CSV table of C-alpha atoms in Angstrom, one decimal:
chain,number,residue,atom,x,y,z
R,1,UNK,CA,125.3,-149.2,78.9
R,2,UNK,CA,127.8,-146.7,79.8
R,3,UNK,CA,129.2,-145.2,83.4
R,4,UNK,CA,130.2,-141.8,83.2
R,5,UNK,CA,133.3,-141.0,85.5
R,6,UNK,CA,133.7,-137.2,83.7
R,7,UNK,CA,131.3,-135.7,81.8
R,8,UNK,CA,132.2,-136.6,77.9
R,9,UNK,CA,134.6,-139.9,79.5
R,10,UNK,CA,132.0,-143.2,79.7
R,11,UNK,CA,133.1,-146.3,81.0
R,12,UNK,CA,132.7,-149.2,79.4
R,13,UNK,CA,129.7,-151.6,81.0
R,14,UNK,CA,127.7,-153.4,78.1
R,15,UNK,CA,129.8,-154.8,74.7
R,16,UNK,CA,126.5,-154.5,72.8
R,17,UNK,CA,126.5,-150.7,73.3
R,18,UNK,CA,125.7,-149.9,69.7
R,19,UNK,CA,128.4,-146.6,70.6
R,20,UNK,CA,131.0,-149.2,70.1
R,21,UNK,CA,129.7,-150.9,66.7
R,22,UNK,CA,132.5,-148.6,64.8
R,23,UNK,CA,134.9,-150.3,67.3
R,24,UNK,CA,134.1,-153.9,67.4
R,25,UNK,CA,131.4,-154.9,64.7
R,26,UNK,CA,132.2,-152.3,61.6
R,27,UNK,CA,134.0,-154.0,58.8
R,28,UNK,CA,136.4,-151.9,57.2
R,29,UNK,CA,134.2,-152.1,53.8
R,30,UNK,CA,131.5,-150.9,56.2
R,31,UNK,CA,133.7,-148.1,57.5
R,32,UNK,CA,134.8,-147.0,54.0
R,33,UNK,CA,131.0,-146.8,53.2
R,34,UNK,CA,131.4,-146.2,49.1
R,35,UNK,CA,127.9,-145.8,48.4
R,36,UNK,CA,128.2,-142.5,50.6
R,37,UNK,CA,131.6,-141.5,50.9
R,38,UNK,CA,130.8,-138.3,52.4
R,39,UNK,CA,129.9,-140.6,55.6
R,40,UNK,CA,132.8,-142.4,55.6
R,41,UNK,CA,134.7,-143.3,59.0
R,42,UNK,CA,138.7,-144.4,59.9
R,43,UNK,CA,140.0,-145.8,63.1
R,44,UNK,CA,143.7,-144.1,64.0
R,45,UNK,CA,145.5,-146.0,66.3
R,46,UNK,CA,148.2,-144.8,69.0
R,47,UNK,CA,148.5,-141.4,70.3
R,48,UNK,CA,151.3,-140.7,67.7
R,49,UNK,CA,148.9,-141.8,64.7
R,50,UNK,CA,145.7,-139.7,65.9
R,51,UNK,CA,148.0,-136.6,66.5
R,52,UNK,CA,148.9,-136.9,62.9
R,53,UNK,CA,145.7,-136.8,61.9
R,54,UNK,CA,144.1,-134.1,64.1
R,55,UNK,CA,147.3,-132.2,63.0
R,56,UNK,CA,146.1,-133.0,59.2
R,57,UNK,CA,143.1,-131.5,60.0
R,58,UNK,CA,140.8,-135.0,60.5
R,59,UNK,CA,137.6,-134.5,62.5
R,60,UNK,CA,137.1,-136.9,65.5
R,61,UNK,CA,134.0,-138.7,66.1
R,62,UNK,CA,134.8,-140.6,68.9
R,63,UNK,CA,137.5,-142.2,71.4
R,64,UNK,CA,138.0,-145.9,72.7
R,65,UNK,CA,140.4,-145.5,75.7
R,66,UNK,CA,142.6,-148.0,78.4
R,67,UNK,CA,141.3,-146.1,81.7
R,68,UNK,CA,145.2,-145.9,83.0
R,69,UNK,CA,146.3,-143.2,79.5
R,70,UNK,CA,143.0,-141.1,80.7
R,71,UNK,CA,145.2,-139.0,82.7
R,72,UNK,CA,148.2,-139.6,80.7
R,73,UNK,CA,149.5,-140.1,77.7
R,74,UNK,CA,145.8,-139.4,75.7
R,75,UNK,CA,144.8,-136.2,78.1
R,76,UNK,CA,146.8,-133.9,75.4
R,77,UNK,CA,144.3,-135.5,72.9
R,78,UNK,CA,141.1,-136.0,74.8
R,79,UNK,CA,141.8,-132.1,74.8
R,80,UNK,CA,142.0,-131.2,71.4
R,81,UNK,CA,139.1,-133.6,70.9
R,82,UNK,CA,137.0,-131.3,72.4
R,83,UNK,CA,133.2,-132.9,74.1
R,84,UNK,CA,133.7,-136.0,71.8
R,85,UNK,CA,132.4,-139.3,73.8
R,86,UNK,CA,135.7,-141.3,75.1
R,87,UNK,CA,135.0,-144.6,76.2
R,88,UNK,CA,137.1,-146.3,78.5
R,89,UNK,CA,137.9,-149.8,80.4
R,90,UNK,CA,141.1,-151.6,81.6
R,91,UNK,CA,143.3,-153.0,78.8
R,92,UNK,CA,141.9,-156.2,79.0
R,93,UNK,CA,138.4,-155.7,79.0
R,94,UNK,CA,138.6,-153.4,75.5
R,95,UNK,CA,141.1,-156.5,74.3
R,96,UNK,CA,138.1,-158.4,74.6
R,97,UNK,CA,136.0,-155.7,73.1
R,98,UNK,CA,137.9,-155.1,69.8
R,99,UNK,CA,139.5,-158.9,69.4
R,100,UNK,CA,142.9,-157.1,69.4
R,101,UNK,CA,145.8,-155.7,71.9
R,102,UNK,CA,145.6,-152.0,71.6
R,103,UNK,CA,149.2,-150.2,70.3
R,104,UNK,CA,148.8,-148.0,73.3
R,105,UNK,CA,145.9,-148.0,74.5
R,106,UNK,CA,144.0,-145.7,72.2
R,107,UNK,CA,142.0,-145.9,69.2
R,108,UNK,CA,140.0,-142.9,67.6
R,109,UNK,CA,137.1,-142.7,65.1
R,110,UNK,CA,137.5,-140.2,62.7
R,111,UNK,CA,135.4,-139.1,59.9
R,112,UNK,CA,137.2,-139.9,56.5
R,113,UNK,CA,138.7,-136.3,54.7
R,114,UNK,CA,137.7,-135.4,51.6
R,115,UNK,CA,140.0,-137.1,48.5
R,116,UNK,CA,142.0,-134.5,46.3
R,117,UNK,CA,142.3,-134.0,43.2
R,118,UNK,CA,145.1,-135.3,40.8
R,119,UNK,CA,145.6,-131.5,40.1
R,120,UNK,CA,146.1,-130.9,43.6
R,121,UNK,CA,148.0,-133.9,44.7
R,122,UNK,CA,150.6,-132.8,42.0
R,123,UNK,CA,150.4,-128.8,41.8
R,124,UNK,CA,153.8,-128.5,43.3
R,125,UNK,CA,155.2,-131.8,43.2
R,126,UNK,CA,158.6,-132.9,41.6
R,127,UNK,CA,158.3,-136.7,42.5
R,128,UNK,CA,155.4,-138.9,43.2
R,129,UNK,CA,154.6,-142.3,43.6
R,130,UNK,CA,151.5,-144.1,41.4
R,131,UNK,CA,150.4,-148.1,43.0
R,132,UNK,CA,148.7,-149.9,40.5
R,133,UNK,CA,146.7,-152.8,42.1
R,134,UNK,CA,148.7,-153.5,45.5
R,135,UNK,CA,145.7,-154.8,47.9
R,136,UNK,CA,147.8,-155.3,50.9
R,137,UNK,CA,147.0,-152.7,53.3
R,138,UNK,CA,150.3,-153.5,55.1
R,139,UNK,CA,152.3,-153.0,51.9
R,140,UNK,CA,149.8,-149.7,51.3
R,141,UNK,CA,151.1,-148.3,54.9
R,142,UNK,CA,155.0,-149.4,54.3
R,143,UNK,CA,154.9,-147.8,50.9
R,144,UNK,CA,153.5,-144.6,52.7
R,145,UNK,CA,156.0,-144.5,55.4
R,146,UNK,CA,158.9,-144.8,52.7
R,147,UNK,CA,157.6,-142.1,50.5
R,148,UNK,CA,157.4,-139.5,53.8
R,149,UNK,CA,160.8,-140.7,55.2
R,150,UNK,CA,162.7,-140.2,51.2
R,151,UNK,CA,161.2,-137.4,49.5
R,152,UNK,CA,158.3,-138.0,47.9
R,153,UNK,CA,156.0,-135.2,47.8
R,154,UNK,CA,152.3,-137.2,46.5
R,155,UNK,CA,150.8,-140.8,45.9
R,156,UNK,CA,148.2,-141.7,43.8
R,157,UNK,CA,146.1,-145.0,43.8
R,158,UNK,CA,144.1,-146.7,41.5
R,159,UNK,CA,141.0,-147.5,42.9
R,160,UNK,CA,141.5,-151.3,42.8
R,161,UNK,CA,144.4,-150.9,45.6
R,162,UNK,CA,143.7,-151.6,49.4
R,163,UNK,CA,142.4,-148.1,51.1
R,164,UNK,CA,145.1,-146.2,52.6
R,165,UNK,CA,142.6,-145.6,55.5
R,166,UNK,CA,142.4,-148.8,56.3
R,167,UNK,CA,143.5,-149.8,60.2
R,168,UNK,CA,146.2,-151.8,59.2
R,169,UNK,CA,147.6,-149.0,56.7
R,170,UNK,CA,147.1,-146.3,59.2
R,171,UNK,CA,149.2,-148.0,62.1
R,172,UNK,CA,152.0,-149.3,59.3
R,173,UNK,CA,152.8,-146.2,58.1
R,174,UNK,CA,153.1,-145.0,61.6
R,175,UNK,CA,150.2,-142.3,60.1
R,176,UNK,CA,152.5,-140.8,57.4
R,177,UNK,CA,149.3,-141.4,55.5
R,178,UNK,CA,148.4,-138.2,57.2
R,179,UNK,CA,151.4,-136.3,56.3
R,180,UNK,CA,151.9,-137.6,52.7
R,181,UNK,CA,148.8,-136.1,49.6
R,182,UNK,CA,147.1,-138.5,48.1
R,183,UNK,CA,144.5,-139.3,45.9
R,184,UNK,CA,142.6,-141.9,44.4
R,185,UNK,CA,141.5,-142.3,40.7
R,186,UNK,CA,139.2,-144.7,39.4
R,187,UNK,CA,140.9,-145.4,36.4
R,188,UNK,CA,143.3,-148.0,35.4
R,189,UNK,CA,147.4,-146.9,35.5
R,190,UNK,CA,147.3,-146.6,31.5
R,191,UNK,CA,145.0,-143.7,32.1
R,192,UNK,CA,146.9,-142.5,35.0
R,193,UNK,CA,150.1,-142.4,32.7
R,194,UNK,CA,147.6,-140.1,29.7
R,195,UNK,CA,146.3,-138.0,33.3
R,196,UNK,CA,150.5,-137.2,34.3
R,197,UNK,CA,152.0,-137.2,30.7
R,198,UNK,CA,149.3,-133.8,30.1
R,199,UNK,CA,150.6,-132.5,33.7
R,200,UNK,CA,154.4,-132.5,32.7
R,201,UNK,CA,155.4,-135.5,34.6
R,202,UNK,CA,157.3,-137.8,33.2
R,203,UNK,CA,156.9,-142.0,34.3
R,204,UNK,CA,158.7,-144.9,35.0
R,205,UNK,CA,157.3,-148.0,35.7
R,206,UNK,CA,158.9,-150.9,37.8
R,207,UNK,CA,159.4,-153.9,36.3
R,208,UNK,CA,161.4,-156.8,35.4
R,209,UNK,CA,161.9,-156.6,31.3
R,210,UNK,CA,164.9,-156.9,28.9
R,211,UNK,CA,164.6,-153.3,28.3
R,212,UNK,CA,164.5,-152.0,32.1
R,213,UNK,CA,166.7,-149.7,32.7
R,214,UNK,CA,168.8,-149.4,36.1
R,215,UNK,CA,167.2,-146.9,38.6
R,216,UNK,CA,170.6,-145.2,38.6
R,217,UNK,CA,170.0,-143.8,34.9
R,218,UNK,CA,171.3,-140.7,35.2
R,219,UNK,CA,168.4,-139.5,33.3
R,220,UNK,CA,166.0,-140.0,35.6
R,221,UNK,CA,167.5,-138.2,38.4
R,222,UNK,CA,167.7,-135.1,35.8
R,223,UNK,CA,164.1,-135.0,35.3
R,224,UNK,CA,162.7,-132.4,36.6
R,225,UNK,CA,158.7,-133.9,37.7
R,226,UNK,CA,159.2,-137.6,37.6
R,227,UNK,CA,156.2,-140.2,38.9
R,228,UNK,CA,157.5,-144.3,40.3
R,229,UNK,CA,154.9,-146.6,39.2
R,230,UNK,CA,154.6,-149.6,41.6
R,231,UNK,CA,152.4,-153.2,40.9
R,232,UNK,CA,151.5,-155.7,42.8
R,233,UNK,CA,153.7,-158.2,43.6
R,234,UNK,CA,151.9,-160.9,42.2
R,235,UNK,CA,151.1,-159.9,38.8
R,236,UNK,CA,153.1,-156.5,38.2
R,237,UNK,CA,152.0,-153.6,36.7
R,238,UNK,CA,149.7,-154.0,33.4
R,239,UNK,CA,151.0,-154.1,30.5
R,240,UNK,CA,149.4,-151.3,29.2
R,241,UNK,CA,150.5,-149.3,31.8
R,242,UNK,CA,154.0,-150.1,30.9
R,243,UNK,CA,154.3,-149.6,27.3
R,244,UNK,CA,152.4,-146.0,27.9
R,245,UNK,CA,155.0,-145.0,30.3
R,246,UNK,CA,158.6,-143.4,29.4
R,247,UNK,CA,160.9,-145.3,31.7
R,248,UNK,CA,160.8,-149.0,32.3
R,249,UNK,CA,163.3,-149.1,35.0
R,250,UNK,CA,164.6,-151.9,37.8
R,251,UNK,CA,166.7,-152.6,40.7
R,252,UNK,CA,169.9,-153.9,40.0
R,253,UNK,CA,169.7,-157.3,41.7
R,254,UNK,CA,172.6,-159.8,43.1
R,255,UNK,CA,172.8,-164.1,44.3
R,256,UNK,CA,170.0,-164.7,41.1
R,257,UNK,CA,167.6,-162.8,43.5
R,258,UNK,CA,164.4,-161.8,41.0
R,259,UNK,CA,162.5,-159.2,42.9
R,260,UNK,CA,162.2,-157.4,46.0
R,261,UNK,CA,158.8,-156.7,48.3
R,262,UNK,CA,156.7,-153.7,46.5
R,263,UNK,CA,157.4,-152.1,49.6
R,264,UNK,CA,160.9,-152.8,50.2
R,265,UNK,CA,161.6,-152.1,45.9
R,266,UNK,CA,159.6,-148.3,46.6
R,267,UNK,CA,162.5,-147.6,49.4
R,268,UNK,CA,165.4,-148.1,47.6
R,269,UNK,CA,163.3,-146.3,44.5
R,270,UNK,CA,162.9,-143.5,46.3
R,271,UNK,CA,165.8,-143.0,47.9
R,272,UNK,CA,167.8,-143.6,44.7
R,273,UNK,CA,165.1,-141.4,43.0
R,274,UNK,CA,162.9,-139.0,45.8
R,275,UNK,CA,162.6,-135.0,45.6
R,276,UNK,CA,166.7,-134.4,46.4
């Protein structure tokens, strides 16, 4: 059961509150709910993160909050939230609720926005980045935050990568995942290549072949819509994908060093290659 202290705050008394399922007992598969999208929930965590995405426009379902940022830090959003339930408890009783330390005390269910279109997602774009099968959300999050810090006005997904709404994507990209369009298609990146080459974007795919070229080509920087196509780091980017695409490009390497981290090779893409 649940205490109130204020009318819409409710403290914490039972675990098995089914109010706190979404919390504590949701998988994220559960959360993402593909059979009904529509009814899909995230979890933003930090006040920073669940700013973002009120200021994105993402509706609030509910709030799990340490009882000491009540008055504090989280009173701003407990604000904007409007009569949404926020349930509270000292830090270590919700540690114990959600298996977790909280990054600041706050966590906030949210119901999942509505994906875009690749028409939209690009309209007004001059650089974007395409992931092709990278299933770690932590990658998924770094990737975000380097496309929002270096110019990179859109990602799209294939449907076979790791949700950007996941809870660990969310908190690594520091909820740039809010600030950033994206889109996910459920096609494979050869199609993605036919979808961009008919929107005027030209594409260059990362990966290790005697015909890369350096991403300081001068012709890529000259390009006037240009899309980075990232793979996993296991397998790369398909073939297919590859041979459909107009640039194979690569960062120049030193000490025999093969590869960086997907999300370490997007930075120094982007930056070398982001909307200047």
């Amino acid at each position: 059961m649940c205490k109130y202290t204020k009318p819409n705050i409710k403290e914490i008394t039972d675990f098995n509150s089914p109010e706190l399922d979404v919390y504590a007992r949701l998988t994220e598969a559960q959360l993402l709910n593909r059979e009904h999208p529509e009814n899909g929930i995230f979890i933003a965590e930090s006040p920073k993160v669940v700013e973002r995405a009120l200021n994105a426009g993402c509706r609030p379902i509910s709030m799990l909050c340490e009882k000491k940022h009540i008055e504090t830090q989280a009173a701003s959003i407990i604000e904007r939230c409007g009569d949404i339930p926020v349930y509270t408890a000292e830090f270590d009783v919700l540690t114990q609720l959600t298996g977790f330390m909280l990054t600041r005390g706050i966590l906030c269910a949210m119901h999942r926005p509505e994906i875009k279109s690749v028409e939209e997602i690009t309209e007004n774009a001059k650089r974007i980045a395409v992931l092709e099968n990278i299933m770690n959300p932590t990658n998924v999050g770094a990737i975000f935050r380097n496309a929002a810090a270096l110019n990179i006005d859109g990602v799209i997904l294939c449907n076979s990568c790791s949700n950007p709404l996941y809870r660990r994507a969310i908190r690594v990209s520091m909820g740039t995942v809010f600030q950033i369009p994206w889109t996910v298609v459920e096609n494979d990146g050869e199609n993605i290549v036919n979808i961009l080459h008919s929107l005027n974007f030209k594409t260059a795919s990362m990966a290790l072949r005697d015909d890369s070229v350096s991403i300081k080509n001068p012709c890529l920087s000259e390009e006037n819509r240009l899309a980075i196509i990232l793979g996993s780091e296991g397998d790369g980017l398909r073939s297919e994908t590859i041979e459909k695409s107009d640039y194979v490009i690569k960062i120049p390497m030193c000490n025999n060093v093969d590869s960086l981290n997907v999300a370490a090779a997007s930075a120094v893409a982007f930056w070398e290659l982001g909307n200047k």
